[in-house]
Amino acid sequence: MQTITTVAELRRVLAEARKAEKRIGFVPTMGYLHDGHLALVEASRAKCDVTVVSIFVNPTQFGPNEDLSTYPRDLLRDEQLSRDAGVAVVFAPDADEIYPAQFESFIEPGELAKPLCGAFRPGHFRGVATVVCKLFNMVQPDVAYFGQKDFQQCAIVCRMAADLNLPIEIVTVPIVREPDGLAMSSRNRYLCADQRRRALSISRGLFDVADKFQSGERDVEKLTAIAKKHLTTLDRLQYLEIVDADTLKPAENPLRRTAALCTAAYVGSTRLIDNVILPLPTS
Ligand code: PAF
Protein backbone atom coordinates (compact mmCIF):
# COMPACT_ATOMS: atom_id res chain seq x y z
CA MET A 1 0.00 0.00 0.00
CA GLN A 2 1.24 3.50 -0.82
CA THR A 3 0.30 6.76 0.84
CA ILE A 4 0.31 9.59 -1.67
CA THR A 5 -0.07 13.26 -0.83
CA THR A 6 0.08 15.02 -4.20
CA VAL A 7 -2.27 14.99 -7.16
CA ALA A 8 0.67 14.62 -9.59
CA GLU A 9 1.91 11.44 -7.91
CA LEU A 10 -1.63 10.07 -7.61
CA ARG A 11 -2.18 10.61 -11.34
CA ARG A 12 1.13 8.93 -12.19
CA VAL A 13 0.40 5.84 -10.08
CA LEU A 14 -3.20 5.51 -11.27
CA ALA A 15 -2.26 6.04 -14.93
CA GLU A 16 -0.14 2.91 -14.65
CA ALA A 17 -3.06 0.98 -13.15
CA ARG A 18 -5.37 2.23 -15.89
CA LYS A 19 -2.83 1.27 -18.58
CA ALA A 20 -2.80 -2.24 -17.11
CA GLU A 21 -6.62 -2.18 -17.52
CA LYS A 22 -7.21 -2.32 -13.80
CA ARG A 23 -10.65 -1.33 -12.55
CA ILE A 24 -10.31 1.46 -10.01
CA GLY A 25 -12.62 1.67 -6.99
CA PHE A 26 -12.67 4.83 -4.89
CA VAL A 27 -13.72 5.36 -1.27
CA PRO A 28 -13.69 9.05 -0.29
CA THR A 29 -13.45 9.59 3.48
CA MET A 30 -12.53 12.19 6.05
CA GLY A 31 -10.47 9.60 7.89
CA TYR A 32 -10.71 8.23 11.43
CA LEU A 33 -11.82 5.05 9.73
CA HIS A 34 -14.34 2.67 11.25
CA ASP A 35 -16.13 -0.48 10.12
CA GLY A 36 -18.54 1.60 8.03
CA HIS A 37 -15.62 2.82 5.91
CA LEU A 38 -14.13 -0.67 5.83
CA ALA A 39 -17.43 -2.00 4.41
CA LEU A 40 -17.00 0.48 1.55
CA VAL A 41 -13.46 -0.79 1.01
CA GLU A 42 -14.71 -4.37 1.06
CA ALA A 43 -17.40 -3.54 -1.53
CA SER A 44 -14.76 -1.90 -3.71
CA ARG A 45 -12.33 -4.81 -3.38
CA ALA A 46 -15.09 -7.24 -4.38
CA LYS A 47 -15.59 -5.47 -7.73
CA CYS A 48 -12.37 -3.56 -8.46
CA ASP A 49 -8.69 -4.40 -8.92
CA VAL A 50 -7.32 -1.31 -7.21
CA THR A 51 -8.96 0.46 -4.26
CA VAL A 52 -8.08 4.07 -3.50
CA VAL A 53 -9.12 5.62 -0.17
CA SER A 54 -8.90 9.38 0.22
CA ILE A 55 -8.44 10.83 3.67
CA PHE A 56 -9.16 14.53 3.70
CA VAL A 57 -11.06 16.56 6.27
CA ASN A 58 -12.66 18.92 3.82
CA PRO A 59 -12.84 22.47 5.25
CA THR A 60 -15.43 23.71 2.75
CA GLN A 61 -18.15 21.39 4.08
CA PHE A 62 -17.90 22.66 7.67
CA GLY A 63 -19.81 25.72 8.85
CA PRO A 64 -18.05 28.41 10.94
CA ASN A 65 -19.35 26.96 14.24
CA GLU A 66 -18.86 23.29 13.38
CA ASP A 67 -16.18 20.79 14.40
CA LEU A 68 -13.55 21.25 11.66
CA SER A 69 -10.70 21.91 14.12
CA THR A 70 -11.65 19.07 16.49
CA TYR A 71 -12.70 16.49 13.87
CA PRO A 72 -10.84 13.29 14.85
CA ARG A 73 -7.66 12.65 12.86
CA ASP A 74 -5.20 9.73 13.05
CA LEU A 75 -3.44 9.08 9.78
CA LEU A 76 -1.14 6.34 11.10
CA ARG A 77 -4.10 4.36 12.40
CA ASP A 78 -6.02 4.95 9.15
CA GLU A 79 -3.04 3.74 7.14
CA GLN A 80 -2.79 0.58 9.22
CA LEU A 81 -6.52 -0.15 8.88
CA SER A 82 -6.35 0.53 5.14
CA ARG A 83 -3.32 -1.72 4.69
CA ASP A 84 -5.04 -4.53 6.62
CA ALA A 85 -8.18 -4.07 4.50
CA GLY A 86 -6.28 -4.45 1.22
CA VAL A 87 -6.35 -0.83 0.06
CA ALA A 88 -3.79 -0.15 -2.70
CA VAL A 89 -3.50 3.64 -2.36
CA VAL A 90 -4.27 6.06 0.46
CA PHE A 91 -4.53 9.60 -0.87
CA ALA A 92 -3.98 11.98 2.05
CA PRO A 93 -3.43 15.48 0.64
CA ASP A 94 -2.96 18.74 2.55
CA ALA A 95 -5.65 21.39 2.26
CA ASP A 96 -3.39 23.43 -0.07
CA GLU A 97 -3.18 20.55 -2.51
CA ILE A 98 -6.97 20.46 -2.82
CA TYR A 99 -7.64 24.19 -2.45
CA PRO A 100 -4.66 26.13 -3.76
CA ALA A 101 -4.56 29.91 -3.36
CA GLN A 102 -7.01 31.63 -5.74
CA PHE A 103 -9.40 28.66 -5.61
CA GLU A 104 -12.90 29.99 -6.31
CA SER A 105 -14.92 27.47 -8.36
CA PHE A 106 -17.61 25.45 -6.61
CA ILE A 107 -20.25 22.90 -7.52
CA GLU A 108 -23.67 24.18 -6.44
CA PRO A 109 -26.17 21.36 -5.86
CA GLY A 110 -29.85 22.20 -6.41
CA GLU A 111 -33.12 21.15 -4.76
CA LEU A 112 -31.73 17.95 -3.24
CA ALA A 113 -29.45 20.02 -1.01
CA LYS A 114 -32.24 22.15 0.46
CA PRO A 115 -34.14 19.93 2.95
CA LEU A 116 -32.91 17.79 5.88
CA CYS A 117 -29.22 18.51 6.68
CA GLY A 118 -29.14 21.19 3.98
CA ALA A 119 -31.66 23.28 5.94
CA PHE A 120 -29.42 23.29 9.03
CA ARG A 121 -25.96 23.31 7.45
CA PRO A 122 -25.92 26.07 4.85
CA GLY A 123 -23.17 25.50 2.28
CA HIS A 124 -22.42 21.99 3.54
CA PHE A 125 -23.44 20.15 0.38
CA ARG A 126 -21.79 22.78 -1.83
CA GLY A 127 -18.54 21.87 -0.05
CA VAL A 128 -19.24 18.13 -0.29
CA ALA A 129 -20.15 18.23 -3.99
CA THR A 130 -17.13 20.39 -4.79
CA VAL A 131 -14.61 18.18 -3.01
CA VAL A 132 -16.17 14.96 -4.31
CA CYS A 133 -16.10 16.30 -7.88
CA LYS A 134 -12.46 17.36 -7.45
CA LEU A 135 -11.51 13.99 -5.96
CA PHE A 136 -13.32 12.23 -8.80
CA ASN A 137 -11.26 14.27 -11.28
CA MET A 138 -8.06 13.41 -9.44
CA VAL A 139 -8.70 9.68 -9.03
CA GLN A 140 -10.87 9.11 -12.13
CA PRO A 141 -12.31 5.92 -10.66
CA ASP A 142 -14.59 3.46 -12.42
CA VAL A 143 -16.72 3.08 -9.30
CA ALA A 144 -17.09 5.21 -6.14
CA TYR A 145 -18.53 3.96 -2.86
CA PHE A 146 -20.56 5.98 -0.34
CA GLY A 147 -22.28 4.98 2.91
CA GLN A 148 -26.06 5.11 3.19
CA LYS A 149 -25.78 6.82 6.58
CA ASP A 150 -25.23 10.04 4.61
CA PHE A 151 -28.43 9.44 2.66
CA GLN A 152 -28.76 12.99 1.35
CA GLN A 153 -25.08 13.09 0.38
CA CYS A 154 -25.58 9.89 -1.65
CA ALA A 155 -28.56 11.41 -3.48
CA ILE A 156 -26.62 14.61 -4.24
CA VAL A 157 -23.51 12.77 -5.46
CA CYS A 158 -25.61 10.51 -7.72
CA ARG A 159 -27.40 13.57 -9.13
CA MET A 160 -24.11 15.40 -9.67
CA ALA A 161 -22.53 12.41 -11.45
CA ALA A 162 -25.56 12.17 -13.76
CA ASP A 163 -25.89 15.93 -14.33
CA LEU A 164 -22.19 16.43 -15.10
CA ASN A 165 -21.87 13.22 -17.18
CA LEU A 166 -19.19 11.84 -14.89
CA PRO A 167 -18.33 8.34 -16.16
CA ILE A 168 -18.38 6.86 -12.65
CA GLU A 169 -20.71 4.28 -11.18
CA ILE A 170 -21.89 5.43 -7.75
CA VAL A 171 -22.59 2.64 -5.27
CA THR A 172 -24.39 3.18 -1.96
CA VAL A 173 -23.45 0.68 0.74
CA PRO A 174 -25.90 -0.07 3.60
CA ILE A 175 -25.31 1.45 7.04
CA VAL A 176 -22.97 -0.46 9.32
CA ARG A 177 -24.09 -0.42 12.96
CA GLU A 178 -22.54 -1.18 16.32
CA PRO A 179 -23.93 -4.43 17.82
CA ASP A 180 -26.40 -2.33 19.88
CA GLY A 181 -27.70 -0.50 16.78
CA LEU A 182 -25.85 2.85 16.84
CA ALA A 183 -24.86 3.79 13.29
CA MET A 184 -21.06 3.86 12.95
CA SER A 185 -19.65 7.37 12.70
CA SER A 186 -16.27 8.96 13.33
CA ARG A 187 -18.14 11.43 15.56
CA ASN A 188 -19.29 8.63 17.94
CA ARG A 189 -15.95 9.02 19.68
CA TYR A 190 -17.11 12.39 21.04
CA LEU A 191 -19.83 10.64 23.10
CA CYS A 192 -19.29 9.92 26.81
CA ALA A 193 -20.85 6.72 28.22
CA ASP A 194 -24.10 8.44 29.20
CA GLN A 195 -24.46 10.17 25.81
CA ARG A 196 -23.57 6.95 23.98
CA ARG A 197 -26.42 5.19 25.86
CA ARG A 198 -28.89 8.01 25.17
CA ALA A 199 -27.95 8.07 21.48
CA LEU A 200 -29.33 4.55 21.10
CA SER A 201 -32.88 5.89 21.03
CA ILE A 202 -32.22 7.02 17.45
CA SER A 203 -31.68 3.54 16.03
CA ARG A 204 -34.40 2.12 18.31
CA GLY A 205 -36.87 4.62 16.89
CA LEU A 206 -35.86 3.86 13.31
CA PHE A 207 -36.04 0.10 13.85
CA ASP A 208 -39.49 0.43 15.44
CA VAL A 209 -40.69 2.37 12.38
CA ALA A 210 -39.16 -0.22 10.04
CA ASP A 211 -41.05 -2.97 11.92
CA LYS A 212 -44.39 -1.15 11.76
CA PHE A 213 -43.79 -0.40 8.07
CA GLN A 214 -43.03 -4.10 7.48
CA SER A 215 -46.34 -4.92 9.17
CA GLY A 216 -48.15 -2.72 6.68
CA GLU A 217 -48.31 0.75 8.27
CA ARG A 218 -48.14 3.36 5.48
CA ASP A 219 -49.34 6.49 7.30
CA VAL A 220 -46.51 9.03 7.33
CA GLU A 221 -47.72 10.84 10.43
CA LYS A 222 -48.20 7.64 12.43
CA LEU A 223 -44.78 6.31 11.39
CA THR A 224 -43.09 9.60 12.28
CA ALA A 225 -44.84 9.65 15.66
CA ILE A 226 -43.61 6.12 16.39
CA ALA A 227 -40.00 7.24 15.94
CA LYS A 228 -40.53 10.47 17.86
CA LYS A 229 -41.76 8.57 20.91
CA HIS A 230 -38.27 7.07 21.29
CA LEU A 231 -36.28 10.25 20.87
CA THR A 232 -36.92 11.75 24.30
CA THR A 233 -33.39 10.86 25.52
CA LEU A 234 -31.80 13.19 22.98
CA ASP A 235 -30.79 16.76 23.82
CA ARG A 236 -32.06 18.37 20.60
CA LEU A 237 -33.88 16.91 17.65
CA GLN A 238 -33.00 18.79 14.47
CA TYR A 239 -35.27 16.96 12.06
CA LEU A 240 -37.21 13.74 11.80
CA GLU A 241 -38.81 13.40 8.44
CA ILE A 242 -40.08 10.78 6.01
CA VAL A 243 -39.01 11.87 2.54
CA ASP A 244 -39.39 10.48 -0.94
CA ALA A 245 -36.20 8.48 -1.57
CA ASP A 246 -35.63 10.04 -5.01
CA THR A 247 -36.60 13.68 -4.54
CA LEU A 248 -36.04 14.07 -0.75
CA LYS A 249 -39.27 16.07 -0.66
CA PRO A 250 -41.83 15.21 2.07
CA ALA A 251 -43.24 11.78 1.23
CA GLU A 252 -46.77 11.48 -0.06
CA ASN A 253 -49.21 10.29 2.64
CA PRO A 254 -49.95 7.35 2.65
CA LEU A 255 -46.66 6.01 1.35
CA ARG A 256 -46.81 4.64 -2.18
CA ARG A 257 -43.19 5.03 -3.27
CA THR A 258 -39.92 4.13 -1.60
CA ALA A 259 -39.22 6.63 1.16
CA ALA A 260 -36.62 7.17 3.85
CA LEU A 261 -37.07 8.20 7.44
CA CYS A 262 -34.16 10.55 8.09
CA THR A 263 -33.13 12.18 11.31
CA ALA A 264 -30.45 14.44 12.79
CA ALA A 265 -30.15 15.11 16.49
CA TYR A 266 -27.75 16.36 19.11
CA VAL A 267 -26.59 14.35 22.08
CA GLY A 268 -24.59 16.83 24.12
CA SER A 269 -22.78 18.84 21.47
CA THR A 270 -22.44 15.89 19.08
CA ARG A 271 -24.64 15.90 16.01
CA LEU A 272 -25.67 12.43 14.86
CA ILE A 273 -27.54 11.46 11.71
CA ASP A 274 -29.26 8.21 10.81
CA ASN A 275 -31.93 6.89 8.46
CA VAL A 276 -33.90 3.86 7.44
CA ILE A 277 -35.21 3.13 3.96
CA LEU A 278 -38.89 2.17 3.68
CA PRO A 279 -38.92 0.27 0.39
CA LEU A 280 -41.93 0.00 -1.89
CA PRO A 281 -41.94 -1.73 -5.25
CA THR A 282 -43.10 1.31 -7.25
CA SER A 283 -39.86 3.31 -6.91
O1 PAF B 1 -18.87 11.39 3.84
C1 PAF B 1 -17.77 11.95 4.03
O2 PAF B 1 -16.92 11.47 4.78
C2 PAF B 1 -17.47 13.26 3.31
O3 PAF B 1 -18.61 14.05 3.19
C3 PAF B 1 -16.80 13.04 1.93
C4 PAF B 1 -17.70 12.30 0.98
C5 PAF B 1 -15.51 12.26 2.11
C6 PAF B 1 -16.46 14.40 1.32
O4 PAF B 1 -15.60 15.13 2.12
PDB file of N, CA and C and ligand atoms in Angstrom, residues 28-30 58 61 128 131-132 146 150 153, ligand 1:
ATOM      1  N   PRO A  28     -14.069   7.765  -0.889  1.00  0.00           N
ATOM      2  CA  PRO A  28     -13.690   9.048  -0.290  1.00  0.00           C
ATOM      3  C   PRO A  28     -14.075   9.074   1.194  1.00  0.00           C
ATOM      4  N   THR A  29     -13.151   9.511   2.034  1.00  0.00           N
ATOM      5  CA  THR A  29     -13.451   9.586   3.475  1.00  0.00           C
ATOM      6  C   THR A  29     -12.815  10.841   4.071  1.00  0.00           C
ATOM      7  N   MET A  30     -13.218  11.135   5.302  1.00  0.00           N
ATOM      8  CA  MET A  30     -12.531  12.191   6.049  1.00  0.00           C
ATOM      9  C   MET A  30     -11.666  11.553   7.132  1.00  0.00           C
ATOM     10  N   ASN A  58     -12.412  17.870   4.811  1.00  0.00           N
ATOM     11  CA  ASN A  58     -12.663  18.919   3.815  1.00  0.00           C
ATOM     12  C   ASN A  58     -13.200  20.200   4.462  1.00  0.00           C
ATOM     13  N   GLN A  61     -16.827  21.934   3.723  1.00  0.00           N
ATOM     14  CA  GLN A  61     -18.149  21.386   4.082  1.00  0.00           C
ATOM     15  C   GLN A  61     -18.492  21.617   5.550  1.00  0.00           C
ATOM     16  N   VAL A 128     -19.352  19.571  -0.027  1.00  0.00           N
ATOM     17  CA  VAL A 128     -19.242  18.133  -0.291  1.00  0.00           C
ATOM     18  C   VAL A 128     -19.160  17.886  -1.803  1.00  0.00           C
ATOM     19  N   VAL A 131     -15.777  19.016  -3.291  1.00  0.00           N
ATOM     20  CA  VAL A 131     -14.606  18.178  -3.014  1.00  0.00           C
ATOM     21  C   VAL A 131     -14.753  16.809  -3.675  1.00  0.00           C
ATOM     22  N   VAL A 132     -15.981  16.273  -3.690  1.00  0.00           N
ATOM     23  CA  VAL A 132     -16.168  14.956  -4.306  1.00  0.00           C
ATOM     24  C   VAL A 132     -15.886  15.053  -5.809  1.00  0.00           C
ATOM     25  N   PHE A 146     -20.118   5.063  -1.388  1.00  0.00           N
ATOM     26  CA  PHE A 146     -20.562   5.984  -0.337  1.00  0.00           C
ATOM     27  C   PHE A 146     -21.462   5.227   0.634  1.00  0.00           C
ATOM     28  N   ASP A 150     -25.113   8.680   5.155  1.00  0.00           N
ATOM     29  CA  ASP A 150     -25.231  10.035   4.607  1.00  0.00           C
ATOM     30  C   ASP A 150     -26.178   9.981   3.410  1.00  0.00           C
ATOM     31  N   GLN A 153     -26.349  12.979   1.124  1.00  0.00           N
ATOM     32  CA  GLN A 153     -25.083  13.092   0.383  1.00  0.00           C
ATOM     33  C   GLN A 153     -25.075  12.123  -0.806  1.00  0.00           C
TER      34      GLN A 153
HETATM   35  O1  PAF B   1     -18.872  11.392   3.841  1.00  0.00           O
HETATM   36  C1  PAF B   1     -17.772  11.952   4.028  1.00  0.00           C
HETATM   37  O2  PAF B   1     -16.918  11.473   4.783  1.00  0.00           O
HETATM   38  C2  PAF B   1     -17.472  13.256   3.309  1.00  0.00           C
HETATM   39  O3  PAF B   1     -18.607  14.048   3.192  1.00  0.00           O
HETATM   40  C3  PAF B   1     -16.802  13.043   1.930  1.00  0.00           C
HETATM   41  C4  PAF B   1     -17.701  12.303   0.976  1.00  0.00           C
HETATM   42  C5  PAF B   1     -15.511  12.259   2.110  1.00  0.00           C
HETATM   43  C6  PAF B   1     -16.462  14.398   1.323  1.00  0.00           C
HETATM   44  O4  PAF B   1     -15.597  15.126   2.120  1.00  0.00           O
END
